[in-house]
Coordinates of C-alpha atoms and ligand atoms in Angstrom, one line a residue:
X1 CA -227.1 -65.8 -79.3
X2 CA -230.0 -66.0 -81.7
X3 CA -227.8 -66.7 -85.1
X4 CA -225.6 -69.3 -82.7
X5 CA -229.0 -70.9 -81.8
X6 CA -230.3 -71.2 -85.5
X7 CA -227.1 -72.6 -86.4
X8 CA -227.1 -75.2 -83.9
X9 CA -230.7 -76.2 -85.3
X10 CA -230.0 -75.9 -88.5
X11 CA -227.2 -78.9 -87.9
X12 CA -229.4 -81.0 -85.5
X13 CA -232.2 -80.6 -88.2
X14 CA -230.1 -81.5 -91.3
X15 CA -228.2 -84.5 -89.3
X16 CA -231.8 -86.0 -88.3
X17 CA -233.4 -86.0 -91.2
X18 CA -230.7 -87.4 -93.5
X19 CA -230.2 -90.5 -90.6
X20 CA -234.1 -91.1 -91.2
X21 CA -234.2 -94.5 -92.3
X22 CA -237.6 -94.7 -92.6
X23 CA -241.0 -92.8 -92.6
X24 CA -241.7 -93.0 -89.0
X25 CA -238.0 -91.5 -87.9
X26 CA -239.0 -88.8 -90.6
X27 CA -242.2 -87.7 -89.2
X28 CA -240.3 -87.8 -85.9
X29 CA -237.9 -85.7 -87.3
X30 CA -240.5 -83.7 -88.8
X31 CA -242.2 -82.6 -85.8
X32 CA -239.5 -82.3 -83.7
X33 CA -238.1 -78.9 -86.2
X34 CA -240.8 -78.3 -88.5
X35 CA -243.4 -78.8 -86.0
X36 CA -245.9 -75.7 -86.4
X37 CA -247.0 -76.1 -82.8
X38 CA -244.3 -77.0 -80.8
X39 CA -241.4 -77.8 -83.5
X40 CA -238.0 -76.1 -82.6
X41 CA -238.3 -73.7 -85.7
X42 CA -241.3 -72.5 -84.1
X43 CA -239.6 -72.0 -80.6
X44 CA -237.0 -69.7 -81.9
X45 CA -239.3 -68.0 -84.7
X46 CA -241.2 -66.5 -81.1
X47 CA -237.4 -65.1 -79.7
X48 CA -237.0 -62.9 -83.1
X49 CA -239.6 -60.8 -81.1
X50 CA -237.1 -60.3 -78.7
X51 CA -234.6 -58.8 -80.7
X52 CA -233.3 -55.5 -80.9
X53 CA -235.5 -53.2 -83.5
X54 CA -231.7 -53.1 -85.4
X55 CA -231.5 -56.7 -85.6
X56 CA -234.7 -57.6 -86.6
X57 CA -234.0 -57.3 -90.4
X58 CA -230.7 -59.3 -89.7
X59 CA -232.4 -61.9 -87.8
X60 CA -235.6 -62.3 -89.8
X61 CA -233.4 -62.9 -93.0
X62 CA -231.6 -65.9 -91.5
X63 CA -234.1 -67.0 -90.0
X64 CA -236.1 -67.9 -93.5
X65 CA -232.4 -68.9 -94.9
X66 CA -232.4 -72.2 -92.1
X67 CA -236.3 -72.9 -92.6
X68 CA -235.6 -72.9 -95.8
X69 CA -232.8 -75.2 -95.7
X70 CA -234.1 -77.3 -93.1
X71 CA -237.5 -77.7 -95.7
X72 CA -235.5 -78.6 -98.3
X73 CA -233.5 -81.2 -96.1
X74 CA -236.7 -82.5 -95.6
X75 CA -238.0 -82.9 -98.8
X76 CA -234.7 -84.8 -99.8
X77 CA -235.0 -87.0 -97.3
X78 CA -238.7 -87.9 -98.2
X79 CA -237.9 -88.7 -101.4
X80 CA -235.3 -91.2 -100.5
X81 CA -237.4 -92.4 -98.1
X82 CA -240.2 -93.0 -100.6
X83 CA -237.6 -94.7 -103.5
X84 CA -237.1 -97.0 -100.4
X85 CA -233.0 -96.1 -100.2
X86 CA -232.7 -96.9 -96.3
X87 CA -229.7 -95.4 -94.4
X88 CA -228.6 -91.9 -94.7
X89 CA -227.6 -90.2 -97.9
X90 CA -224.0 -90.2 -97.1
X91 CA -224.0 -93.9 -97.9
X92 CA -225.0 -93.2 -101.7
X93 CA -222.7 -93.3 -104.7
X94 CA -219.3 -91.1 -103.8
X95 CA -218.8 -89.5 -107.1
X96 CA -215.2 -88.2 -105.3
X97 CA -213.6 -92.0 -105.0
X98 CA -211.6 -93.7 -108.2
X99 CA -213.3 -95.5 -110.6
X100 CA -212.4 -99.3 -111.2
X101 CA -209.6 -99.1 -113.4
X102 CA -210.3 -100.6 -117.3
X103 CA -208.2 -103.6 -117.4
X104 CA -207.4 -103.9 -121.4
X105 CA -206.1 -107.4 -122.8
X106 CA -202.4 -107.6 -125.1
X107 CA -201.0 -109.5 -127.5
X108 CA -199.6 -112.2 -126.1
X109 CA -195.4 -112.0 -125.5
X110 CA -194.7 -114.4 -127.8
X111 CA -197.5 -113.3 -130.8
X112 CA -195.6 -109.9 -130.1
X113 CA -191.7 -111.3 -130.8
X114 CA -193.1 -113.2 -133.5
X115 CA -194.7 -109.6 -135.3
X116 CA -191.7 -108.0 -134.1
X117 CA -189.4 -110.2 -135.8
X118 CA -191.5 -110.4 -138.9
X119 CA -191.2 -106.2 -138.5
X120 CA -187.2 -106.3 -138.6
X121 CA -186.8 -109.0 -141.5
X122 CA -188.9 -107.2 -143.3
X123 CA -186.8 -103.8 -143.3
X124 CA -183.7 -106.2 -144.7
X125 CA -186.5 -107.2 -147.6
X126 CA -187.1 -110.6 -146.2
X127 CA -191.1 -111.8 -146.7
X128 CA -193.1 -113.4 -144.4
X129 CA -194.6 -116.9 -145.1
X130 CA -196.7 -119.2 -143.5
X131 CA -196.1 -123.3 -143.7
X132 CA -198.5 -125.8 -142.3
X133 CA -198.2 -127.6 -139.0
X134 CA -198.9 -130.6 -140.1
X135 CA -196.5 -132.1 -142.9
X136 CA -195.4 -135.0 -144.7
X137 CA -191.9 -136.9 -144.3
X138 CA -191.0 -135.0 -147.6
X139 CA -190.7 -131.5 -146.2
X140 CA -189.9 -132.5 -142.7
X141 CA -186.9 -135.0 -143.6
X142 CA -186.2 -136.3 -147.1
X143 CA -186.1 -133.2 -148.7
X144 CA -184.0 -131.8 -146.3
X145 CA -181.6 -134.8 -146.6
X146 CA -182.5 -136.5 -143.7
X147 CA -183.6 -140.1 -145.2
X148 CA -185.4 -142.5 -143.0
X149 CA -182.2 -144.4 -141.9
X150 CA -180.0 -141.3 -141.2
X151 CA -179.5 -140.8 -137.0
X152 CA -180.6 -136.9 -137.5
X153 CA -184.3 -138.0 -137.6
X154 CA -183.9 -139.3 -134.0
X155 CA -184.3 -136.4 -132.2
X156 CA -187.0 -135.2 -133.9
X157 CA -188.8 -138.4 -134.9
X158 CA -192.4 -138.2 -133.1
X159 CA -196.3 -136.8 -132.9
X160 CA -197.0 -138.7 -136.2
X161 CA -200.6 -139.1 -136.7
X162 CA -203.3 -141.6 -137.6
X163 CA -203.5 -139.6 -141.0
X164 CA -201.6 -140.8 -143.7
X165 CA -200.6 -139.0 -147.3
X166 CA -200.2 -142.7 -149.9
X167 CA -198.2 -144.9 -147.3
X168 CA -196.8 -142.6 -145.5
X169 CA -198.3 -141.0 -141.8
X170 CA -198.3 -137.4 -141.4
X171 CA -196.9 -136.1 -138.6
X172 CA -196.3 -132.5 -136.5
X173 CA -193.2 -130.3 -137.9
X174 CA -190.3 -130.7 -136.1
X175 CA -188.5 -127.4 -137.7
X176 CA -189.8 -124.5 -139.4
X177 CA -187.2 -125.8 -142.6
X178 CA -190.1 -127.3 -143.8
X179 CA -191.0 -124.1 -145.5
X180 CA -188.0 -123.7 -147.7
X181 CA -188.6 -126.6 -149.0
X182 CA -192.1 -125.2 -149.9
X183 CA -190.6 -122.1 -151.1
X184 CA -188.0 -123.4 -153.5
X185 CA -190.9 -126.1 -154.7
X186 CA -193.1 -123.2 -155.6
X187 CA -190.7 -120.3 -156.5
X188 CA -187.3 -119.3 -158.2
X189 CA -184.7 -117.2 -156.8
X190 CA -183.8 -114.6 -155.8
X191 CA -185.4 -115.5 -152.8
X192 CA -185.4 -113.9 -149.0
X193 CA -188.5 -115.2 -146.5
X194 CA -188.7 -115.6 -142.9
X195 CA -191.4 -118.5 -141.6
X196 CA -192.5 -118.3 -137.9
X197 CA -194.3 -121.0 -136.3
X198 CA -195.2 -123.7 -134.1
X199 CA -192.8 -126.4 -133.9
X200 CA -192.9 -130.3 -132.3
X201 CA -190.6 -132.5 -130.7
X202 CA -190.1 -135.2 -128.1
X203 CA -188.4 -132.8 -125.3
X204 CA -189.1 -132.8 -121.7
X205 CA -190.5 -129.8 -120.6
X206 CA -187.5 -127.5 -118.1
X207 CA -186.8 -124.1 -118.4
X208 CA -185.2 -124.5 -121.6
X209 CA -187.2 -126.9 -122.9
X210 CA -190.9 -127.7 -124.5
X211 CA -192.4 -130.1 -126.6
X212 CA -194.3 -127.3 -128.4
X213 CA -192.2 -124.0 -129.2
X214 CA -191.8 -121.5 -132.3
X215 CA -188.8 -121.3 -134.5
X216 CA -188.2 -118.3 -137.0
X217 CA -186.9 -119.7 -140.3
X218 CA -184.9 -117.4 -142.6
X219 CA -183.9 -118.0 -146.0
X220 CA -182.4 -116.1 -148.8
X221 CA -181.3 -117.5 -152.1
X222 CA -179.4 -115.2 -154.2
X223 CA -176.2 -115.6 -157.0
X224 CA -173.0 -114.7 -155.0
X225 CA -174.3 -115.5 -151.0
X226 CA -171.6 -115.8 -148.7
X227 CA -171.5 -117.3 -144.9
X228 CA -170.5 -113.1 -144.2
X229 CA -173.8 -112.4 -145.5
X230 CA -175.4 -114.3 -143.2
X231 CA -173.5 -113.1 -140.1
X232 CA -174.5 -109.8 -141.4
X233 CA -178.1 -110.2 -141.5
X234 CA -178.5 -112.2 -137.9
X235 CA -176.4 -109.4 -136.5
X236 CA -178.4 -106.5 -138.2
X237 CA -181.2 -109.1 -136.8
X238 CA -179.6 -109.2 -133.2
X239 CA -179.1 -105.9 -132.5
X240 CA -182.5 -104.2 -134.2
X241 CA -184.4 -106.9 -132.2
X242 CA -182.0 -106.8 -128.7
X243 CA -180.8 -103.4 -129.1
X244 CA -177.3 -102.1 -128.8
X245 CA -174.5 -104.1 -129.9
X246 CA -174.6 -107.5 -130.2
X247 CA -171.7 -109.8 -130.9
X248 CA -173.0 -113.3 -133.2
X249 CA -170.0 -116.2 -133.0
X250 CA -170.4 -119.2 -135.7
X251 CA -169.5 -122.4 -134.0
X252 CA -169.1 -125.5 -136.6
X253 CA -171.6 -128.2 -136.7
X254 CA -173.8 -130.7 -138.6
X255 CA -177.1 -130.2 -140.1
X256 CA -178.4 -132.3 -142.7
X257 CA -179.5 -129.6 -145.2
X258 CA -177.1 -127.0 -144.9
X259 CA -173.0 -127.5 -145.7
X260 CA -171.3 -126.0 -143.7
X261 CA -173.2 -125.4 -141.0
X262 CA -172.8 -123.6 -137.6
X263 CA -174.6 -122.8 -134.5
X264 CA -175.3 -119.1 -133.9
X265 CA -174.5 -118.0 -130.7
X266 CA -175.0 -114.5 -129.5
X267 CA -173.6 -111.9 -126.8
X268 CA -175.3 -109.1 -125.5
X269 CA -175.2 -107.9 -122.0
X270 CA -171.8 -110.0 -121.4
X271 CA -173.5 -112.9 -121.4
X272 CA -173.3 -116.0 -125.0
X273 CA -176.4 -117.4 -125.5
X274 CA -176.8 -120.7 -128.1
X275 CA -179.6 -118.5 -130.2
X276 CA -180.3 -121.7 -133.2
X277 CA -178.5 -123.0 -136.3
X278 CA -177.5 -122.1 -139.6
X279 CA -175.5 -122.8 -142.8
X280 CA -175.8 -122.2 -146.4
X281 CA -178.3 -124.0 -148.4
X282 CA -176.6 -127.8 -148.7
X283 CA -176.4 -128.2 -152.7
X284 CA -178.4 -132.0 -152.6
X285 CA -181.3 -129.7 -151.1
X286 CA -181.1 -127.5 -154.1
X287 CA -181.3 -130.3 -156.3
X288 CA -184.3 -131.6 -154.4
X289 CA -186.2 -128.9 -154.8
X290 CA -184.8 -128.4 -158.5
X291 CA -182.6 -125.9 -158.5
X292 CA -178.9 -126.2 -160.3
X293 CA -176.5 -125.9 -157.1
X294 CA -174.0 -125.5 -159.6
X295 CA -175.2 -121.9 -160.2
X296 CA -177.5 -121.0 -156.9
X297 CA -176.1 -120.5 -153.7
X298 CA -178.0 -119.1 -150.4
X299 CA -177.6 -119.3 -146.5
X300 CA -180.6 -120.4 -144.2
X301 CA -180.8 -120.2 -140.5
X302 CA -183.6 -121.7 -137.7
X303 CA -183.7 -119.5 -134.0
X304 CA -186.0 -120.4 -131.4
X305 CA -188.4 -117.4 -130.6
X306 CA -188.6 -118.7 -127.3
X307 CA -185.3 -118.0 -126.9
X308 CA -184.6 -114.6 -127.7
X309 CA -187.9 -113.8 -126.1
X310 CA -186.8 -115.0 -122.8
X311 CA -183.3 -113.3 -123.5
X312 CA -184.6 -110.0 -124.7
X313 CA -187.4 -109.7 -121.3
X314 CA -185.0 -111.5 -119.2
X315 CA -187.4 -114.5 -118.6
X316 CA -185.4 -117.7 -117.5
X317 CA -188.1 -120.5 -117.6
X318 CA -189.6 -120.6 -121.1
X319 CA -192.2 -122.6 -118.9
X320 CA -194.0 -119.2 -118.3
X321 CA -194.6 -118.6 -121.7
X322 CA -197.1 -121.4 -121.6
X323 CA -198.5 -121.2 -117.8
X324 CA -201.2 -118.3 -119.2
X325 CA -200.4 -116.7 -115.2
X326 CA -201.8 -113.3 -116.0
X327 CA -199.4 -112.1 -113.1
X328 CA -196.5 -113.1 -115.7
X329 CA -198.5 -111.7 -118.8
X330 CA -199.3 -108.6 -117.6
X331 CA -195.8 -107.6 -117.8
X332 CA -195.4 -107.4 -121.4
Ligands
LIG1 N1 -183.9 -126.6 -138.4 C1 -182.8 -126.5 -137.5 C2 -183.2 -127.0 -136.1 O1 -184.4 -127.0 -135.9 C3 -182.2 -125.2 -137.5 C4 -181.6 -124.8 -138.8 C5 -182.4 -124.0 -139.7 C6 -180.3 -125.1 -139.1 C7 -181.8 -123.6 -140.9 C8 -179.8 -124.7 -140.3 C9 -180.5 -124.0 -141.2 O2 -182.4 -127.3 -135.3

């Protein structure tokens, strides 16, 4: 009776002073248990006369253990009171619930196919280089063999600027083969580098399609290149990058700097995709650049990144690449 009593208080006590909200409900609170006239502590300290002689040791023990409980309750609940916290202290900080997760940023998708390819060249001794943006019609067509009158330039004839280098206007690269051209200018062979970069060209923008995308460049100038070389290295390229085997087909066509040349094209998953072009070094380039073609030979080949980007992570608008939808991002 007496220990089923003090427990009951004990709760009511502990419940009413943690819902004080303010100093008023405490003092209320206050008198009503800790009253020493007529507060309920008081009421039941008179019953332990009541008890048994044999229980009085018992009793008077948990007796002290709810006063002192019940004090401490209320010394709690004056502090929060007085540091002006309203509401009860179940409405405080719950260390128990999970924190806000950390959201941490990432290279973006295409920043990491770019390092990735630069990561797999580089194990087959290719080096990476970097080429400007913004070139001259040297590098971007007549060194490549693509004179001023010749129908290849029509494609990729545009974003020429209001800057010009003598008479002629500069204008945004519309290949990454700019850069062999800088690399033969500058060096001798043997050569192997790979160039990533930004690339320009009048297309409409649809899944396939952007007027800004990156190409990887790849060149390697060495006595004795064959066209088996280069299906070698885009197929040692295809399946490090892809993983698993990967099946590259040659189809002929036309570029202006590379005799013969051939669109790449590769399978993986049951599936061809037109990857970029590729051919072996055409020998009026050599000689532009002033090498002898009759005694240097290499291959050269141009893949969009967008491409085997969107093939590898099964994306099928390259559209997304440039929307900056962290929805899309995240998933890389
Ligand atoms: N520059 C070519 C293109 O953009 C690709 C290419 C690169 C072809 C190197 C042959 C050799 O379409």
């Amino acid at each position: 009776m007496f220990r089923a009593e003090l427990d009951r208080l004990r709760a009511d006590a502990e419940l009413a002073l943690s819902a004080a909200i303010d100093a008023a409900a405490l003092e209320a609170a206050r008198i009503e248990f800790l009253g020493a006239k007529s507060g309920r502590l008081k009421a039941i300290q008179k019953s332990l006369g009541g008890l048994a002689p044999a229980d009085k040791p018992a009793g008077g023990k948990q007796f002290n253990d709810a006063k002192n409980a019940i004090t401490a309750c209320f010394e709690a609940a004056q502090a929060r009171v007085a540091a002006g916290s309203s509401g009860p202290a179940v409405s405080a900080i719950d260390v128990t619930l999970p924190a806000d997760p950390f959201r941490l940023g990432h290279l973006h998708p295409i920043t990491k196919t770019i390092r990735r390819v630069q990561e797999i060249m580089g194990r087959l001794g290719f080096e990476s280089v970097d080429g400007p943006e913004v070139e001259d019609q040297w590098h971007n067509f007549e060194a490549l063999a693509i004179p001023a009158e010749h129908p290849a330039r029509d494609p990729l004839d545009n974003f020429y600027l209001a800057v010009a280098r003598g008479s002629d206007p500069l204008l945004l690269r519309s290949q990454t083969s700019t850069v062999q051209i800088r690399v033969m200018e500058n060096r001798e062979p043997p050569l192997r580098i790979v160039s990533l970069g930004r690339v320009y060209r009048p297309d409409t923008a649809d899944a396939t399609h952007y007027p800004m995308f990156h190409q990887v460049e790849g060149l390697l100038v060495e006595p004795g290149t064959t066209m088996a070389h280069l299906k070698s290295v885009l197929r040692m390229f295809a399946s490090s990058f892809l993983g698993g085997d990967v099946k590259v087909r040659f189809r002929p066509s036309f570029f202006p700097f590379t005799e013969p040349s051939v669109e790449v094209d590769m399978e993986w998953g049951g599936r061809w995709v037109e990857m970029g072009g590729a051919g072996m070094v055409d020998p009026a380039v050599l000689e532009a650049v002033g090498y002898d073609p009759d005694t240097v030979t290499g291959f050269a080949f141009g893949l969009g990144v967008e491409r085997i980007a969107a093939r590898r992570h099964g994306v099928d608008d390259i559209r997304d690449f440039y929307r900056n939808d962290v929805r899309f991002l995240r998933q890389f």
